[in-house]
Amino acid sequence: MFKTEQQRVGLGLWKVSKDDCADAVYNAIKIGYRHLDSACDYGNEKEVGQGIARAIDDGLVTREDLWITSKLWNTYHAPEHVQPALERTLNDLGLEYLDLYLIHFPIAQAFVPFETRYPPEWFHDPLAADPKMEFAQVPLHQTWQAMEALVDLGSVKHIGVCNYNSALLFDLVNYARIKPSMLQVEIHPYHTQQRLLTLANNLGIPVTAFSPLGAQSYVEIDMATQAQAVITREEVLNAAKAHDVTPAQVVLRWGVQRGYAVIPKSTNPKHLAENLDLFNFSLTEIEMEAISGLNLNHRFNDPGHFCGEAFNTHCPIYD
């Protein structure tokens, strides 16, 4: 799927502030990153584009060296909104095409015009007396057909999905004219997703893990506590000591060794370099099994929880 082994480690751009984003992208490319994971909903695609443009202008890379992913937001699921949403993303990023475009969530929400609010986020009208999410009656197969049309146009090289469960994957491969090129889901030692990984492998669909360090992605937004950090577990610390690497490197290596790509987020140059340096050591089978044994089937990113708490709307996508 990816052009190089190096691209199996990407820079996740969720929660990277606009002020830091362009420099973070530029520094990541300078360090050696060739895979950037963006999204309309992150609200920083213009700044991502600035970092990419500076790196290309300075001769660090060519566009063809990079793998750039973005995602279709929930409010643009209707077929007539899919291409305009992509065009806005491409304009913000300053690109002519994406390597990969993903359906961000299997949730269709009511359309919000670009001029009203962009990115539209979760509330349909955040200024309403009782703001809520508003859903749209758009079947996922219609959204996928519009995504396929983007491939036909050459605007995207590959298409895929995020946050799909096994049933949705089975359904998708039965109606897809163009097979999904990627499944991106939350995977870390507290949520190993082994059954879903096996299914994706059986269907020939590559996988990318978001939030591969688990709680580390969620502490700053009060969706996890530091006590839930997997990098403090004895199984991880022992492996880090044995291989003279950091606990974060152990957890990321565990993911890469399981056969999928990882997209950790950082703006710290030291951590950026460490997160990319995963191919000079391997975990033993015993270490892999010990870390996998930490599984709690615990999701940090679950609309069934955060949509009710933050957006006053019951919106489960996992049972």
JSON list of C-alpha atoms in Angstrom, two decimals, residues 88-214:
[
{"chain": "A", "resi": 88, "resn": "ARG", "atom": "CA", "xyz": [-11.89, 22.70, -0.27]},
{"chain": "A", "resi": 89, "resn": "THR", "atom": "CA", "xyz": [-9.38, 20.33, 1.35]},
{"chain": "A", "resi": 90, "resn": "LEU", "atom": "CA", "xyz": [-7.14, 20.36, -1.74]},
{"chain": "A", "resi": 91, "resn": "ASN", "atom": "CA", "xyz": [-7.30, 24.16, -1.90]},
{"chain": "A", "resi": 92, "resn": "ASP", "atom": "CA", "xyz": [-6.39, 24.47, 1.79]},
{"chain": "A", "resi": 93, "resn": "LEU", "atom": "CA", "xyz": [-3.53, 21.98, 1.45]},
{"chain": "A", "resi": 94, "resn": "GLY", "atom": "CA", "xyz": [-2.33, 23.58, -1.79]},
{"chain": "A", "resi": 95, "resn": "LEU", "atom": "CA", "xyz": [-2.36, 20.22, -3.57]},
{"chain": "A", "resi": 96, "resn": "GLU", "atom": "CA", "xyz": [-3.66, 18.85, -6.84]},
{"chain": "A", "resi": 97, "resn": "TYR", "atom": "CA", "xyz": [-4.46, 15.40, -5.46]},
{"chain": "A", "resi": 98, "resn": "LEU", "atom": "CA", "xyz": [-4.54, 13.31, -2.29]},
{"chain": "A", "resi": 99, "resn": "ASP", "atom": "CA", "xyz": [-2.92, 9.93, -1.90]},
{"chain": "A", "resi": 100, "resn": "LEU", "atom": "CA", "xyz": [-5.79, 8.79, 0.31]},
{"chain": "A", "resi": 101, "resn": "TYR", "atom": "CA", "xyz": [-9.24, 10.18, 1.15]},
{"chain": "A", "resi": 102, "resn": "LEU", "atom": "CA", "xyz": [-11.22, 8.55, 3.96]},
{"chain": "A", "resi": 103, "resn": "ILE", "atom": "CA", "xyz": [-14.81, 8.70, 5.18]},
{"chain": "A", "resi": 104, "resn": "HIS", "atom": "CA", "xyz": [-14.10, 10.07, 8.66]},
{"chain": "A", "resi": 105, "resn": "PHE", "atom": "CA", "xyz": [-17.05, 8.50, 10.51]},
{"chain": "A", "resi": 106, "resn": "PRO", "atom": "CA", "xyz": [-19.95, 6.31, 9.39]},
{"chain": "A", "resi": 107, "resn": "ILE", "atom": "CA", "xyz": [-22.23, 9.14, 10.52]},
{"chain": "A", "resi": 108, "resn": "ALA", "atom": "CA", "xyz": [-24.16, 11.33, 8.07]},
{"chain": "A", "resi": 109, "resn": "GLN", "atom": "CA", "xyz": [-24.98, 14.77, 9.47]},
{"chain": "A", "resi": 110, "resn": "ALA", "atom": "CA", "xyz": [-26.99, 17.62, 8.01]},
{"chain": "A", "resi": 111, "resn": "PHE", "atom": "CA", "xyz": [-25.07, 19.77, 5.54]},
{"chain": "A", "resi": 112, "resn": "VAL", "atom": "CA", "xyz": [-23.52, 23.02, 6.76]},
{"chain": "A", "resi": 113, "resn": "PRO", "atom": "CA", "xyz": [-22.51, 25.37, 3.91]},
{"chain": "A", "resi": 114, "resn": "PHE", "atom": "CA", "xyz": [-18.83, 26.31, 3.77]},
{"chain": "A", "resi": 115, "resn": "GLU", "atom": "CA", "xyz": [-19.67, 29.99, 4.12]},
{"chain": "A", "resi": 116, "resn": "THR", "atom": "CA", "xyz": [-21.69, 29.31, 7.27]},
{"chain": "A", "resi": 117, "resn": "ARG", "atom": "CA", "xyz": [-18.94, 27.52, 9.17]},
{"chain": "A", "resi": 118, "resn": "TYR", "atom": "CA", "xyz": [-15.80, 25.62, 8.23]},
{"chain": "A", "resi": 119, "resn": "PRO", "atom": "CA", "xyz": [-14.91, 23.21, 9.54]},
{"chain": "A", "resi": 120, "resn": "PRO", "atom": "CA", "xyz": [-18.51, 22.59, 10.62]},
{"chain": "A", "resi": 121, "resn": "GLU", "atom": "CA", "xyz": [-17.64, 20.32, 13.58]},
{"chain": "A", "resi": 122, "resn": "TRP", "atom": "CA", "xyz": [-20.39, 18.38, 15.38]},
{"chain": "A", "resi": 123, "resn": "PHE", "atom": "CA", "xyz": [-23.17, 20.81, 16.38]},
{"chain": "A", "resi": 124, "resn": "HIS", "atom": "CA", "xyz": [-25.50, 21.72, 13.55]},
{"chain": "A", "resi": 125, "resn": "ASP", "atom": "CA", "xyz": [-26.04, 25.16, 15.08]},
{"chain": "A", "resi": 126, "resn": "PRO", "atom": "CA", "xyz": [-23.71, 25.87, 18.01]},
{"chain": "A", "resi": 127, "resn": "LEU", "atom": "CA", "xyz": [-25.58, 29.11, 18.75]},
{"chain": "A", "resi": 128, "resn": "ALA", "atom": "CA", "xyz": [-28.97, 27.41, 19.21]},
{"chain": "A", "resi": 129, "resn": "ALA", "atom": "CA", "xyz": [-30.60, 27.52, 22.62]},
{"chain": "A", "resi": 130, "resn": "ASP", "atom": "CA", "xyz": [-30.18, 23.76, 22.91]},
{"chain": "A", "resi": 131, "resn": "PRO", "atom": "CA", "xyz": [-27.45, 22.82, 20.39]},
{"chain": "A", "resi": 132, "resn": "LYS", "atom": "CA", "xyz": [-27.40, 19.25, 19.10]},
{"chain": "A", "resi": 133, "resn": "MET", "atom": "CA", "xyz": [-26.14, 17.17, 16.21]},
{"chain": "A", "resi": 134, "resn": "GLU", "atom": "CA", "xyz": [-28.56, 16.91, 13.29]},
{"chain": "A", "resi": 135, "resn": "PHE", "atom": "CA", "xyz": [-28.49, 13.76, 11.19]},
{"chain": "A", "resi": 136, "resn": "ALA", "atom": "CA", "xyz": [-29.04, 13.39, 7.44]},
{"chain": "A", "resi": 137, "resn": "GLN", "atom": "CA", "xyz": [-30.67, 10.48, 5.63]},
{"chain": "A", "resi": 138, "resn": "VAL", "atom": "CA", "xyz": [-27.73, 9.54, 3.43]},
{"chain": "A", "resi": 139, "resn": "PRO", "atom": "CA", "xyz": [-26.90, 5.84, 3.03]},
{"chain": "A", "resi": 140, "resn": "LEU", "atom": "CA", "xyz": [-23.21, 5.03, 3.23]},
{"chain": "A", "resi": 141, "resn": "HIS", "atom": "CA", "xyz": [-23.26, 3.34, -0.16]},
{"chain": "A", "resi": 142, "resn": "GLN", "atom": "CA", "xyz": [-24.17, 6.66, -1.80]},
{"chain": "A", "resi": 143, "resn": "THR", "atom": "CA", "xyz": [-21.26, 8.39, -0.10]},
{"chain": "A", "resi": 144, "resn": "TRP", "atom": "CA", "xyz": [-18.92, 5.63, -1.23]},
{"chain": "A", "resi": 145, "resn": "GLN", "atom": "CA", "xyz": [-20.09, 5.92, -4.83]},
{"chain": "A", "resi": 146, "resn": "ALA", "atom": "CA", "xyz": [-19.26, 9.65, -4.71]},
{"chain": "A", "resi": 147, "resn": "MET", "atom": "CA", "xyz": [-15.84, 8.78, -3.29]},
{"chain": "A", "resi": 148, "resn": "GLU", "atom": "CA", "xyz": [-15.28, 6.36, -6.17]},
{"chain": "A", "resi": 149, "resn": "ALA", "atom": "CA", "xyz": [-16.05, 9.18, -8.60]},
{"chain": "A", "resi": 150, "resn": "LEU", "atom": "CA", "xyz": [-13.12, 11.13, -7.09]},
{"chain": "A", "resi": 151, "resn": "VAL", "atom": "CA", "xyz": [-10.78, 8.29, -8.01]},
{"chain": "A", "resi": 152, "resn": "ASP", "atom": "CA", "xyz": [-12.19, 8.31, -11.54]},
{"chain": "A", "resi": 153, "resn": "LEU", "atom": "CA", "xyz": [-11.43, 12.03, -11.75]},
{"chain": "A", "resi": 154, "resn": "GLY", "atom": "CA", "xyz": [-7.86, 11.53, -10.53]},
{"chain": "A", "resi": 155, "resn": "SER", "atom": "CA", "xyz": [-8.37, 13.88, -7.58]},
{"chain": "A", "resi": 156, "resn": "VAL", "atom": "CA", "xyz": [-7.50, 11.10, -5.15]},
{"chain": "A", "resi": 157, "resn": "LYS", "atom": "CA", "xyz": [-5.34, 8.02, -5.68]},
{"chain": "A", "resi": 158, "resn": "HIS", "atom": "CA", "xyz": [-7.00, 5.83, -3.07]},
{"chain": "A", "resi": 159, "resn": "ILE", "atom": "CA", "xyz": [-10.14, 5.86, -0.91]},
{"chain": "A", "resi": 160, "resn": "GLY", "atom": "CA", "xyz": [-10.97, 4.21, 2.39]},
{"chain": "A", "resi": 161, "resn": "VAL", "atom": "CA", "xyz": [-12.85, 4.47, 5.66]},
{"chain": "A", "resi": 162, "resn": "CYS", "atom": "CA", "xyz": [-12.33, 5.34, 9.32]},
{"chain": "A", "resi": 163, "resn": "ASN", "atom": "CA", "xyz": [-14.13, 4.04, 12.39]},
{"chain": "A", "resi": 164, "resn": "TYR", "atom": "CA", "xyz": [-15.91, 1.22, 10.55]},
{"chain": "A", "resi": 165, "resn": "ASN", "atom": "CA", "xyz": [-16.78, -1.96, 12.42]},
{"chain": "A", "resi": 166, "resn": "SER", "atom": "CA", "xyz": [-16.77, -5.47, 11.00]},
{"chain": "A", "resi": 167, "resn": "ALA", "atom": "CA", "xyz": [-20.40, -5.41, 9.84]},
{"chain": "A", "resi": 168, "resn": "LEU", "atom": "CA", "xyz": [-19.89, -2.16, 7.94]},
{"chain": "A", "resi": 169, "resn": "LEU", "atom": "CA", "xyz": [-16.73, -3.54, 6.32]},
{"chain": "A", "resi": 170, "resn": "PHE", "atom": "CA", "xyz": [-18.55, -6.67, 5.15]},
{"chain": "A", "resi": 171, "resn": "ASP", "atom": "CA", "xyz": [-21.30, -4.49, 3.69]},
{"chain": "A", "resi": 172, "resn": "LEU", "atom": "CA", "xyz": [-18.84, -2.11, 2.03]},
{"chain": "A", "resi": 173, "resn": "VAL", "atom": "CA", "xyz": [-16.90, -4.77, 0.14]},
{"chain": "A", "resi": 174, "resn": "ASN", "atom": "CA", "xyz": [-20.17, -6.17, -1.19]},
{"chain": "A", "resi": 175, "resn": "TYR", "atom": "CA", "xyz": [-21.22, -2.93, -2.91]},
{"chain": "A", "resi": 176, "resn": "ALA", "atom": "CA", "xyz": [-17.88, -1.24, -3.61]},
{"chain": "A", "resi": 177, "resn": "ARG", "atom": "CA", "xyz": [-16.90, -0.87, -7.26]},
{"chain": "A", "resi": 178, "resn": "ILE", "atom": "CA", "xyz": [-13.49, 0.35, -6.05]},
{"chain": "A", "resi": 179, "resn": "LYS", "atom": "CA", "xyz": [-12.26, -1.69, -3.11]},
{"chain": "A", "resi": 180, "resn": "PRO", "atom": "CA", "xyz": [-11.34, 0.32, 0.03]},
{"chain": "A", "resi": 181, "resn": "SER", "atom": "CA", "xyz": [-7.59, 0.86, 0.19]},
{"chain": "A", "resi": 182, "resn": "MET", "atom": "CA", "xyz": [-7.44, 1.59, 3.92]},
{"chain": "A", "resi": 183, "resn": "LEU", "atom": "CA", "xyz": [-9.23, 1.07, 7.19]},
{"chain": "A", "resi": 184, "resn": "GLN", "atom": "CA", "xyz": [-8.21, 3.58, 9.88]},
{"chain": "A", "resi": 185, "resn": "VAL", "atom": "CA", "xyz": [-9.31, 2.77, 13.42]},
{"chain": "A", "resi": 186, "resn": "GLU", "atom": "CA", "xyz": [-8.24, 3.24, 17.04]},
{"chain": "A", "resi": 187, "resn": "ILE", "atom": "CA", "xyz": [-5.69, 0.58, 18.01]},
{"chain": "A", "resi": 188, "resn": "HIS", "atom": "CA", "xyz": [-3.34, 0.46, 20.99]},
{"chain": "A", "resi": 189, "resn": "PRO", "atom": "CA", "xyz": [-2.44, -2.13, 23.65]},
{"chain": "A", "resi": 190, "resn": "TYR", "atom": "CA", "xyz": [-5.64, -1.41, 25.61]},
{"chain": "A", "resi": 191, "resn": "HIS", "atom": "CA", "xyz": [-7.70, -1.91, 22.44]},
{"chain": "A", "resi": 192, "resn": "THR", "atom": "CA", "xyz": [-5.93, -4.44, 20.22]},
{"chain": "A", "resi": 193, "resn": "GLN", "atom": "CA", "xyz": [-8.83, -4.94, 17.75]},
{"chain": "A", "resi": 194, "resn": "GLN", "atom": "CA", "xyz": [-7.54, -8.40, 16.84]},
{"chain": "A", "resi": 195, "resn": "ARG", "atom": "CA", "xyz": [-10.81, -9.64, 15.29]},
{"chain": "A", "resi": 196, "resn": "LEU", "atom": "CA", "xyz": [-11.17, -6.53, 13.15]},
{"chain": "A", "resi": 197, "resn": "LEU", "atom": "CA", "xyz": [-7.51, -6.71, 12.10]},
{"chain": "A", "resi": 198, "resn": "THR", "atom": "CA", "xyz": [-7.96, -10.33, 11.07]},
{"chain": "A", "resi": 199, "resn": "LEU", "atom": "CA", "xyz": [-11.05, -9.48, 9.05]},
{"chain": "A", "resi": 200, "resn": "ALA", "atom": "CA", "xyz": [-9.33, -6.58, 7.30]},
{"chain": "A", "resi": 201, "resn": "ASN", "atom": "CA", "xyz": [-6.38, -8.85, 6.48]},
{"chain": "A", "resi": 202, "resn": "ASN", "atom": "CA", "xyz": [-8.73, -11.52, 5.11]},
{"chain": "A", "resi": 203, "resn": "LEU", "atom": "CA", "xyz": [-10.42, -8.89, 2.94]},
{"chain": "A", "resi": 204, "resn": "GLY", "atom": "CA", "xyz": [-7.07, -7.52, 1.75]},
{"chain": "A", "resi": 205, "resn": "ILE", "atom": "CA", "xyz": [-7.62, -4.09, 3.31]},
{"chain": "A", "resi": 206, "resn": "PRO", "atom": "CA", "xyz": [-4.53, -2.42, 4.88]},
{"chain": "A", "resi": 207, "resn": "VAL", "atom": "CA", "xyz": [-4.97, -0.83, 8.33]},
{"chain": "A", "resi": 208, "resn": "THR", "atom": "CA", "xyz": [-3.73, 2.36, 9.97]},
{"chain": "A", "resi": 209, "resn": "ALA", "atom": "CA", "xyz": [-3.95, 2.83, 13.74]},
{"chain": "A", "resi": 210, "resn": "PHE", "atom": "CA", "xyz": [-4.88, 6.24, 15.07]},
{"chain": "A", "resi": 211, "resn": "SER", "atom": "CA", "xyz": [-4.14, 7.07, 18.71]},
{"chain": "A", "resi": 212, "resn": "PRO", "atom": "CA", "xyz": [-1.53, 4.28, 18.71]},
{"chain": "A", "resi": 213, "resn": "LEU", "atom": "CA", "xyz": [-0.25, 5.39, 22.14]},
{"chain": "A", "resi": 214, "resn": "GLY", "atom": "CA", "xyz": [-3.71, 5.17, 23.66]}
]
